[in-house]
Amino acid sequence: MTRISGTKVVFGRPELDRLIALLRADGYRVIGPCIADGAVVYDEVTSTEDLPEGWRDDSQPGRYRLDATGDGELFGYGLGAQGWKRFLYPPRQMLFRAEKAGRGFRIQQRDDDGTPPLAFLGVRACELAAIGVFDRVFHQKGFEEPGYLRRRTDALVIAVECARAADSCFCVSMHTGPALPAGYDLRLNEVVDGTRHVFVAEAGSERGAALLDRLSVDVPPPALVAEAAGQAEAASRQQRRRMDPDVAGILARSLESNHWEEVAKRCLTCGNCTMVCPTCFCTTVEDVTDLSGNNAERWRTWDSCFTIDYSHIAGGALRQKASSRYRQWMTHKLSTWHQQFGVSGCVGCGRCITWCPVGIDITEEAAALAQAEGTSAAGQGHLAESPGDAGQGR
Amino acid sequence: MAPRKRPKLAVWKFSSCDGCQLSLLDCEEDLLAISEAVDISYFLEATRKPAKGPYDISLVEGSIATAHDVETIRQVRRQSRTLITIGACATAGGVQALRNFKNVKSFISRVYAHPEFIETLDQSSPISDLVAVDFELRGCPVNKAQLLEVLSATLNGRKPNVHKHAECIECKMRGNVCVTVAKGEPCLGPVVQAGCGGLCPSVGRGCFGCFGPTETPNTAALAEKFAALGLDPRDIQRQFRGLNANAEAFRKESERHGN
């Protein structure tokens, strides 16, 4: 029987296919990387045929392209365009239906959205860290989010360690990767060279160990184990981008920085960064009725702190200016998140950099704010519409 | 509960293509529910038997492009308790507002065999330039789900769930891959109001702005991106001169390029 962590095994591509088939037979919906519309996206996979064989992404600020490598790697890309968020916390969730009854409404609670258990194939270290952030957000005492917790508890995580870094990556400086720590059911390292295409695997949970027991595996030779172990280090060395280690402090001191107006000149306030961020969890709740008014539904949908409605309270929206909205997002993500959840809200995946249509780079903005410190016109009140509103997300 | 008297609904057309009115007829199975919820009193596209005003809800399609339109919209306003404008023509002047950038008389003399029969204003204007409007529903044409939502909300005395934020939010929620980032396609999505559900990017092309500008459109930054993608000033101008060319943010941005 396979032991949890420590025991490494090796298998080939046919066994990966068998793993997918076993999971499907066990009732899991297997979600993994696929190619769609010129990018790697996470979607349902039925075999390794669906995986992005021989494709590598070139992820730069505001620009993403896939390059064919022809090397047969299944996990040679960096990240999917969107993370696992949309599976664990879907963009639109119906909370309940209500039916008019006398002068009030009868609520029909909706406990379960009917999602089958999910198996995530190809989770990266930064993505695992992001799921860890979500676990904190949705598992606070008194604020448990039952839908998330159910999907999360059911989900099986097959992590794949990065063998290279993309241009946008900065997980090293966020201490979230590229090496996989714990928190997975199974971890894989894909090794491809002229003579072999294999996966070095290790179980991280009882569930993962039980799965490995059902596969036909071999004991990997020490040289292969060493090669697999060197992948994350190589990926670390490739990373050019880094977040300033004092970013939480820089932001706390930069609330009145002139630099926010500079970012605002470029910021489209389109919300793309928040949509692709694997830890942005903000939602809005809307009630809809039918024409008769006898039936109503309550929906929770993804929201973004870049919209005007997001900060709308009695009397109007607090954050009219793009500068105050960008400041809110970045300050919450990298500074006040620590106070709220005891951890940074950023995992260094770089999606906000890649998928910002104008390529605003959060690490460069942090560096620019650091540089502007001491030269800012604190107290001049150019952000006076919302003094000190850079607080916590709702 | 006593059955409530059905509110009277009127549907009006000004300078337009009828597409937004047709969105109402296109509601298919919901059309029955609409006809149960309201008394369709004036809707020439659907019934030849108009009932006299006043009306509880008026849906107004089309822009103000003739002297006759100016007269009629004032009458419509006087007869309507709630006036909702529907579509790019009614909310921004429509594609016919491209005339606003040129001398309309020169077009008329070139297009029509008998220009003397054509009576038109120099400008095509949104309804809100002439009369007070209670709600503006964007789109070319309007999205029928949003149209139903606005009707349901109005009938039930609540605020419609119609968002003024960027199309990108809907597009990402749908799971689309950004066409600008992944393909270098110019897309107006970041400055265009949500509402269509991300229609064009879903088929791999950029948004061309049917729903008009967002609440805070940074058109200058997007124009800069277009230039970086290789669009020349004339092309950038054309991006902003589409179905919502006369919407203030788009009009001003278009005037900065290609002249």
Short mmCIF file of N, CA and C in Angstrom, two decimals, chain A residues 196-340:
data_model
loop_
_atom_site.label_atom_id
_atom_site.label_comp_id
_atom_site.label_asym_id
_atom_site.label_seq_id
_atom_site.Cartn_x
_atom_site.Cartn_y
_atom_site.Cartn_z
N ARG A 196 11.72 9.33 -22.78
CA ARG A 196 10.58 8.98 -21.91
C ARG A 196 9.65 10.17 -21.69
N HIS A 197 8.42 9.84 -21.34
CA HIS A 197 7.40 10.83 -20.96
C HIS A 197 6.69 10.22 -19.75
N VAL A 198 7.12 10.64 -18.57
CA VAL A 198 6.61 9.99 -17.36
C VAL A 198 6.16 11.02 -16.33
N PHE A 199 5.45 10.51 -15.35
CA PHE A 199 4.98 11.34 -14.24
C PHE A 199 5.49 10.75 -12.93
N VAL A 200 6.24 11.55 -12.21
CA VAL A 200 6.66 11.14 -10.87
C VAL A 200 5.56 11.61 -9.93
N ALA A 201 5.01 10.69 -9.17
CA ALA A 201 3.82 11.01 -8.37
C ALA A 201 4.05 10.71 -6.90
N GLU A 202 3.31 11.43 -6.09
CA GLU A 202 3.39 11.25 -4.64
C GLU A 202 2.00 11.56 -4.08
N ALA A 203 1.57 10.78 -3.08
CA ALA A 203 0.26 11.03 -2.47
C ALA A 203 0.41 12.03 -1.34
N GLY A 204 -0.60 12.88 -1.18
CA GLY A 204 -0.59 13.86 -0.09
C GLY A 204 -1.75 13.66 0.86
N SER A 205 -2.56 12.64 0.59
CA SER A 205 -3.72 12.36 1.46
C SER A 205 -4.08 10.89 1.31
N GLU A 206 -4.94 10.42 2.19
CA GLU A 206 -5.41 9.03 2.11
C GLU A 206 -6.12 8.79 0.77
N ARG A 207 -6.90 9.80 0.36
CA ARG A 207 -7.63 9.66 -0.90
C ARG A 207 -6.65 9.50 -2.07
N GLY A 208 -5.58 10.31 -2.02
CA GLY A 208 -4.58 10.25 -3.08
C GLY A 208 -3.84 8.93 -3.06
N ALA A 209 -3.51 8.46 -1.87
CA ALA A 209 -2.79 7.19 -1.74
C ALA A 209 -3.64 6.04 -2.27
N ALA A 210 -4.93 6.08 -1.96
CA ALA A 210 -5.83 5.02 -2.43
C ALA A 210 -5.92 5.02 -3.95
N LEU A 211 -5.85 6.20 -4.53
CA LEU A 211 -5.89 6.29 -6.00
C LEU A 211 -4.63 5.68 -6.61
N LEU A 212 -3.48 6.03 -6.02
CA LEU A 212 -2.22 5.49 -6.55
C LEU A 212 -2.21 3.97 -6.49
N ASP A 213 -2.83 3.42 -5.43
CA ASP A 213 -2.88 1.96 -5.29
C ASP A 213 -3.63 1.28 -6.42
N ARG A 214 -4.50 2.04 -7.07
CA ARG A 214 -5.30 1.45 -8.15
C ARG A 214 -4.60 1.58 -9.51
N LEU A 215 -3.46 2.25 -9.53
CA LEU A 215 -2.73 2.41 -10.79
C LEU A 215 -1.57 1.44 -10.86
N SER A 216 -1.10 1.20 -12.07
CA SER A 216 0.07 0.36 -12.26
C SER A 216 1.29 1.28 -12.27
N VAL A 217 2.07 1.23 -11.20
CA VAL A 217 3.19 2.18 -11.07
C VAL A 217 4.51 1.43 -10.84
N ASP A 218 5.60 2.16 -11.03
CA ASP A 218 6.93 1.60 -10.79
C ASP A 218 7.65 2.45 -9.75
N VAL A 219 8.75 1.90 -9.28
CA VAL A 219 9.63 2.67 -8.39
C VAL A 219 10.54 3.50 -9.29
N PRO A 220 10.57 4.82 -9.09
CA PRO A 220 11.40 5.65 -9.98
C PRO A 220 12.88 5.53 -9.63
N PRO A 221 13.75 5.50 -10.66
CA PRO A 221 15.18 5.49 -10.37
C PRO A 221 15.59 6.82 -9.72
N PRO A 222 16.63 6.80 -8.88
CA PRO A 222 17.03 8.01 -8.15
C PRO A 222 17.31 9.20 -9.07
N ALA A 223 17.85 8.96 -10.27
CA ALA A 223 18.16 10.07 -11.18
C ALA A 223 16.87 10.78 -11.62
N LEU A 224 15.82 10.00 -11.81
CA LEU A 224 14.53 10.58 -12.22
C LEU A 224 13.93 11.41 -11.08
N VAL A 225 14.03 10.87 -9.88
CA VAL A 225 13.52 11.60 -8.70
C VAL A 225 14.26 12.93 -8.57
N ALA A 226 15.57 12.88 -8.80
CA ALA A 226 16.37 14.10 -8.69
C ALA A 226 15.99 15.09 -9.79
N GLU A 227 15.73 14.59 -10.99
CA GLU A 227 15.35 15.48 -12.08
C GLU A 227 14.01 16.16 -11.78
N ALA A 228 13.07 15.37 -11.27
CA ALA A 228 11.76 15.93 -10.92
C ALA A 228 11.91 16.98 -9.82
N ALA A 229 12.76 16.67 -8.86
CA ALA A 229 12.93 17.58 -7.72
C ALA A 229 13.58 18.89 -8.15
N GLY A 230 14.32 18.87 -9.25
CA GLY A 230 15.00 20.08 -9.71
C GLY A 230 14.11 21.03 -10.50
N GLN A 231 12.92 20.56 -10.88
CA GLN A 231 12.06 21.37 -11.76
C GLN A 231 11.64 22.69 -11.12
N ALA A 232 11.19 22.61 -9.87
CA ALA A 232 10.69 23.82 -9.21
C ALA A 232 11.81 24.84 -9.04
N GLU A 233 13.00 24.33 -8.78
CA GLU A 233 14.14 25.23 -8.60
C GLU A 233 14.45 25.97 -9.91
N ALA A 234 14.36 25.22 -11.01
CA ALA A 234 14.59 25.85 -12.31
C ALA A 234 13.54 26.93 -12.57
N ALA A 235 12.30 26.62 -12.22
CA ALA A 235 11.22 27.59 -12.41
C ALA A 235 11.44 28.83 -11.55
N SER A 236 11.97 28.63 -10.35
CA SER A 236 12.27 29.76 -9.45
C SER A 236 13.29 30.68 -10.10
N ARG A 237 14.34 30.07 -10.63
CA ARG A 237 15.43 30.86 -11.19
C ARG A 237 14.97 31.70 -12.39
N GLN A 238 13.93 31.19 -13.09
CA GLN A 238 13.47 31.92 -14.29
C GLN A 238 12.66 33.17 -13.95
N GLN A 239 12.19 33.28 -12.71
CA GLN A 239 11.29 34.39 -12.40
C GLN A 239 12.03 35.72 -12.35
N ARG A 240 11.54 36.67 -13.13
CA ARG A 240 12.15 37.99 -13.16
C ARG A 240 11.38 38.97 -12.27
N ARG A 241 10.09 38.78 -12.20
CA ARG A 241 9.27 39.70 -11.43
C ARG A 241 9.29 39.36 -9.95
N ARG A 242 9.27 40.38 -9.11
CA ARG A 242 9.14 40.12 -7.68
C ARG A 242 8.33 41.24 -7.03
N MET A 243 7.62 40.85 -6.00
CA MET A 243 6.87 41.83 -5.22
C MET A 243 7.77 42.32 -4.11
N ASP A 244 7.76 43.62 -3.85
CA ASP A 244 8.54 44.18 -2.74
C ASP A 244 8.11 43.50 -1.44
N PRO A 245 9.07 42.96 -0.67
CA PRO A 245 8.68 42.24 0.55
C PRO A 245 7.96 43.13 1.57
N ASP A 246 8.16 44.44 1.49
CA ASP A 246 7.50 45.35 2.44
C ASP A 246 6.23 45.95 1.85
N VAL A 247 5.63 45.27 0.87
CA VAL A 247 4.50 45.90 0.16
C VAL A 247 3.34 46.26 1.10
N ALA A 248 3.08 45.43 2.11
CA ALA A 248 1.97 45.73 3.03
C ALA A 248 2.21 47.07 3.72
N GLY A 249 3.45 47.30 4.13
CA GLY A 249 3.80 48.56 4.78
C GLY A 249 3.79 49.73 3.81
N ILE A 250 4.33 49.49 2.61
CA ILE A 250 4.37 50.56 1.60
C ILE A 250 2.96 51.06 1.32
N LEU A 251 2.04 50.11 1.15
CA LEU A 251 0.66 50.49 0.83
C LEU A 251 0.00 51.22 2.00
N ALA A 252 0.25 50.72 3.21
CA ALA A 252 -0.34 51.36 4.39
C ALA A 252 0.12 52.81 4.50
N ARG A 253 1.33 53.07 4.02
CA ARG A 253 1.87 54.44 4.11
C ARG A 253 1.57 55.27 2.86
N SER A 254 0.95 54.66 1.85
CA SER A 254 0.81 55.35 0.56
C SER A 254 -0.62 55.76 0.24
N LEU A 255 -1.48 55.80 1.25
CA LEU A 255 -2.90 56.08 0.96
C LEU A 255 -3.09 57.41 0.24
N GLU A 256 -2.23 58.37 0.52
CA GLU A 256 -2.38 59.69 -0.11
C GLU A 256 -1.33 59.93 -1.19
N SER A 257 -0.72 58.87 -1.67
CA SER A 257 0.33 59.04 -2.69
C SER A 257 -0.21 59.63 -3.99
N ASN A 258 0.60 60.47 -4.61
CA ASN A 258 0.23 61.01 -5.93
C ASN A 258 0.19 59.91 -6.99
N HIS A 259 0.88 58.82 -6.69
CA HIS A 259 1.01 57.79 -7.71
C HIS A 259 -0.33 57.18 -8.12
N TRP A 260 -1.31 57.17 -7.22
CA TRP A 260 -2.61 56.57 -7.57
C TRP A 260 -3.22 57.26 -8.78
N GLU A 261 -3.01 58.56 -8.89
CA GLU A 261 -3.55 59.28 -10.05
C GLU A 261 -2.83 58.85 -11.34
N GLU A 262 -1.56 58.49 -11.20
CA GLU A 262 -0.80 58.02 -12.36
C GLU A 262 -1.35 56.68 -12.86
N VAL A 263 -1.61 55.77 -11.92
CA VAL A 263 -2.18 54.48 -12.32
C VAL A 263 -3.55 54.69 -12.96
N ALA A 264 -4.31 55.62 -12.37
CA ALA A 264 -5.69 55.85 -12.84
C ALA A 264 -5.72 56.31 -14.30
N LYS A 265 -4.65 56.94 -14.76
CA LYS A 265 -4.63 57.37 -16.17
C LYS A 265 -4.68 56.17 -17.10
N ARG A 266 -4.07 55.06 -16.65
CA ARG A 266 -4.04 53.86 -17.49
C ARG A 266 -5.17 52.89 -17.17
N CYS A 267 -5.61 52.88 -15.92
CA CYS A 267 -6.60 51.88 -15.47
C CYS A 267 -7.93 52.09 -16.18
N LEU A 268 -8.44 51.00 -16.78
CA LEU A 268 -9.71 51.06 -17.52
C LEU A 268 -10.91 50.88 -16.60
N THR A 269 -10.68 50.56 -15.33
CA THR A 269 -11.72 50.21 -14.35
C THR A 269 -12.67 49.14 -14.90
N CYS A 270 -12.12 48.24 -15.71
CA CYS A 270 -12.94 47.22 -16.36
C CYS A 270 -13.19 46.02 -15.45
N GLY A 271 -12.34 45.87 -14.40
CA GLY A 271 -12.56 44.78 -13.46
C GLY A 271 -11.93 43.45 -13.87
N ASN A 272 -11.21 43.41 -14.99
CA ASN A 272 -10.62 42.14 -15.43
C ASN A 272 -9.68 41.54 -14.39
N CYS A 273 -8.89 42.38 -13.72
CA CYS A 273 -7.94 41.88 -12.71
C CYS A 273 -8.67 41.14 -11.60
N THR A 274 -9.81 41.69 -11.18
CA THR A 274 -10.54 41.06 -10.07
C THR A 274 -11.23 39.78 -10.51
N MET A 275 -11.62 39.75 -11.79
CA MET A 275 -12.29 38.54 -12.29
C MET A 275 -11.31 37.37 -12.38
N VAL A 276 -10.08 37.65 -12.83
CA VAL A 276 -9.11 36.55 -13.00
C VAL A 276 -8.33 36.27 -11.72
N CYS A 277 -8.37 37.17 -10.76
CA CYS A 277 -7.64 36.95 -9.50
C CYS A 277 -8.21 35.72 -8.80
N PRO A 278 -7.36 34.78 -8.40
CA PRO A 278 -7.88 33.56 -7.79
C PRO A 278 -8.34 33.76 -6.35
N THR A 279 -8.09 34.95 -5.77
CA THR A 279 -8.55 35.17 -4.39
C THR A 279 -9.62 36.25 -4.28
N CYS A 280 -9.87 37.01 -5.34
CA CYS A 280 -10.94 38.02 -5.28
C CYS A 280 -12.27 37.29 -5.11
N PHE A 281 -12.94 37.57 -4.01
CA PHE A 281 -14.14 36.80 -3.68
C PHE A 281 -15.40 37.65 -3.64
N CYS A 282 -15.31 38.94 -3.96
CA CYS A 282 -16.45 39.82 -3.74
C CYS A 282 -17.63 39.47 -4.64
N THR A 283 -18.79 39.54 -4.05
CA THR A 283 -20.02 39.25 -4.78
C THR A 283 -21.05 40.30 -4.44
N THR A 284 -22.08 40.37 -5.25
CA THR A 284 -23.23 41.20 -4.92
C THR A 284 -24.44 40.28 -4.89
N VAL A 285 -25.47 40.72 -4.21
CA VAL A 285 -26.67 39.91 -4.10
C VAL A 285 -27.84 40.68 -4.70
N GLU A 286 -28.56 40.02 -5.59
CA GLU A 286 -29.67 40.69 -6.27
C GLU A 286 -30.95 39.87 -6.16
N ASP A 287 -32.03 40.56 -5.93
CA ASP A 287 -33.33 39.91 -5.94
C ASP A 287 -34.02 40.22 -7.26
N VAL A 288 -34.58 39.21 -7.86
CA VAL A 288 -35.36 39.44 -9.07
C VAL A 288 -36.77 38.89 -8.86
N THR A 289 -37.73 39.52 -9.51
CA THR A 289 -39.10 39.01 -9.47
C THR A 289 -39.51 38.68 -10.89
N ASP A 290 -40.56 37.91 -11.01
CA ASP A 290 -41.13 37.76 -12.34
C ASP A 290 -42.13 38.90 -12.56
N LEU A 291 -42.77 38.93 -13.73
CA LEU A 291 -43.68 40.03 -14.06
C LEU A 291 -44.83 40.13 -13.06
N SER A 292 -45.32 38.98 -12.59
CA SER A 292 -46.48 38.99 -11.70
C SER A 292 -46.11 39.47 -10.30
N GLY A 293 -44.83 39.37 -9.95
CA GLY A 293 -44.42 39.73 -8.60
C GLY A 293 -44.69 38.62 -7.59
N ASN A 294 -45.23 37.48 -8.05
CA ASN A 294 -45.55 36.39 -7.13
C ASN A 294 -44.36 35.48 -6.86
N ASN A 295 -43.37 35.52 -7.74
CA ASN A 295 -42.20 34.65 -7.60
C ASN A 295 -40.94 35.49 -7.62
N ALA A 296 -40.07 35.19 -6.70
CA ALA A 296 -38.81 35.93 -6.64
C ALA A 296 -37.66 34.96 -6.49
N GLU A 297 -36.48 35.42 -6.87
CA GLU A 297 -35.25 34.63 -6.70
C GLU A 297 -34.18 35.55 -6.14
N ARG A 298 -33.31 34.97 -5.33
CA ARG A 298 -32.15 35.73 -4.86
C ARG A 298 -30.89 35.11 -5.46
N TRP A 299 -30.12 35.95 -6.14
CA TRP A 299 -28.91 35.49 -6.82
C TRP A 299 -27.69 36.17 -6.23
N ARG A 300 -26.63 35.38 -6.12
CA ARG A 300 -25.33 35.96 -5.75
C ARG A 300 -24.45 35.89 -6.99
N THR A 301 -23.88 37.03 -7.38
CA THR A 301 -23.03 37.04 -8.57
C THR A 301 -21.70 37.72 -8.24
N TRP A 302 -20.67 37.33 -8.96
CA TRP A 302 -19.36 37.96 -8.79
C TRP A 302 -19.51 39.47 -8.95
N ASP A 303 -18.77 40.19 -8.14
CA ASP A 303 -18.76 41.65 -8.25
C ASP A 303 -17.30 42.09 -8.25
N SER A 304 -17.09 43.37 -8.47
CA SER A 304 -15.72 43.89 -8.52
C SER A 304 -15.67 45.24 -7.85
N CYS A 305 -14.58 45.48 -7.11
CA CYS A 305 -14.41 46.78 -6.45
C CYS A 305 -14.08 47.87 -7.47
N PHE A 306 -14.02 47.50 -8.77
CA PHE A 306 -13.79 48.51 -9.80
C PHE A 306 -15.10 49.08 -10.36
N THR A 307 -16.24 48.61 -9.86
CA THR A 307 -17.51 49.17 -10.31
C THR A 307 -17.94 50.27 -9.35
N ILE A 308 -18.77 51.16 -9.84
CA ILE A 308 -19.30 52.24 -9.01
C ILE A 308 -20.28 51.67 -7.97
N ASP A 309 -21.13 50.74 -8.42
CA ASP A 309 -22.13 50.18 -7.52
C ASP A 309 -21.52 49.50 -6.30
N TYR A 310 -20.30 49.00 -6.46
CA TYR A 310 -19.65 48.26 -5.37
C TYR A 310 -19.58 49.07 -4.08
N SER A 311 -19.27 50.38 -4.23
CA SER A 311 -19.12 51.19 -3.01
C SER A 311 -20.34 52.08 -2.79
N HIS A 312 -21.46 51.70 -3.41
CA HIS A 312 -22.66 52.53 -3.27
C HIS A 312 -23.29 52.30 -1.90
N ILE A 313 -23.39 53.37 -1.15
CA ILE A 313 -24.12 53.32 0.13
C ILE A 313 -25.13 54.45 0.10
N ALA A 314 -25.87 54.62 1.17
CA ALA A 314 -26.84 55.71 1.20
C ALA A 314 -26.11 57.02 0.89
N GLY A 315 -26.59 57.75 -0.09
CA GLY A 315 -25.96 59.02 -0.42
C GLY A 315 -25.06 58.94 -1.64
N GLY A 316 -24.77 57.73 -2.10
CA GLY A 316 -23.97 57.62 -3.32
C GLY A 316 -22.79 56.68 -3.17
N ALA A 317 -22.00 56.61 -4.25
CA ALA A 317 -20.84 55.71 -4.26
C ALA A 317 -19.63 56.42 -3.66
N LEU A 318 -18.90 55.70 -2.82
CA LEU A 318 -17.73 56.28 -2.16
C LEU A 318 -16.57 56.48 -3.13
N ARG A 319 -16.39 55.51 -4.02
CA ARG A 319 -15.18 55.53 -4.85
C ARG A 319 -15.52 55.87 -6.29
N GLN A 320 -15.71 57.16 -6.54
CA GLN A 320 -16.05 57.62 -7.88
C GLN A 320 -14.83 57.57 -8.79
N LYS A 321 -13.68 57.89 -8.24
CA LYS A 321 -12.49 58.02 -9.08
C LYS A 321 -11.77 56.68 -9.25
N ALA A 322 -11.19 56.51 -10.43
CA ALA A 322 -10.45 55.29 -10.72
C ALA A 322 -9.29 55.13 -9.73
N SER A 323 -8.69 56.25 -9.34
CA SER A 323 -7.56 56.19 -8.42
C SER A 323 -7.97 55.55 -7.09
N SER A 324 -9.14 55.91 -6.59
CA SER A 324 -9.54 55.33 -5.30
C SER A 324 -9.97 53.88 -5.44
N ARG A 325 -10.45 53.51 -6.64
CA ARG A 325 -10.84 52.11 -6.83
C ARG A 325 -9.60 51.22 -6.99
N TYR A 326 -8.62 51.69 -7.75
CA TYR A 326 -7.39 50.89 -7.89
C TYR A 326 -6.70 50.77 -6.53
N ARG A 327 -6.68 51.89 -5.80
CA ARG A 327 -6.05 51.88 -4.47
C ARG A 327 -6.75 50.88 -3.54
N GLN A 328 -8.08 50.88 -3.58
CA GLN A 328 -8.84 49.93 -2.75
C GLN A 328 -8.44 48.49 -3.06
N TRP A 329 -8.41 48.17 -4.35
CA TRP A 329 -8.12 46.79 -4.75
C TRP A 329 -6.72 46.38 -4.30
N MET A 330 -5.74 47.20 -4.64
CA MET A 330 -4.36 46.83 -4.37
C MET A 330 -4.06 46.85 -2.88
N THR A 331 -4.60 47.83 -2.17
CA THR A 331 -4.33 47.94 -0.74
C THR A 331 -4.99 46.80 0.03
N HIS A 332 -6.20 46.45 -0.38
CA HIS A 332 -6.85 45.32 0.28
C HIS A 332 -6.08 44.03 0.01
N LYS A 333 -5.79 43.81 -1.26
CA LYS A 333 -5.14 42.57 -1.67
C LYS A 333 -3.81 42.34 -0.95
N LEU A 334 -3.01 43.40 -0.84
CA LEU A 334 -1.63 43.22 -0.39
C LEU A 334 -1.34 43.75 1.02
N SER A 335 -2.30 44.48 1.59
CA SER A 335 -2.01 45.07 2.90
C SER A 335 -3.08 44.74 3.94
N THR A 336 -4.29 45.27 3.76
CA THR A 336 -5.30 45.07 4.81
C THR A 336 -5.81 43.62 4.87
N TRP A 337 -5.55 42.85 3.81
CA TRP A 337 -5.92 41.43 3.80
C TRP A 337 -5.25 40.70 4.97
N HIS A 338 -4.01 41.10 5.26
CA HIS A 338 -3.28 40.49 6.38
C HIS A 338 -4.07 40.65 7.68
N GLN A 339 -4.60 41.87 7.90
CA GLN A 339 -5.35 42.11 9.14
C GLN A 339 -6.66 41.32 9.14
N GLN A 340 -7.25 41.20 7.96
CA GLN A 340 -8.56 40.55 7.87
C GLN A 340 -8.46 39.03 7.94
#
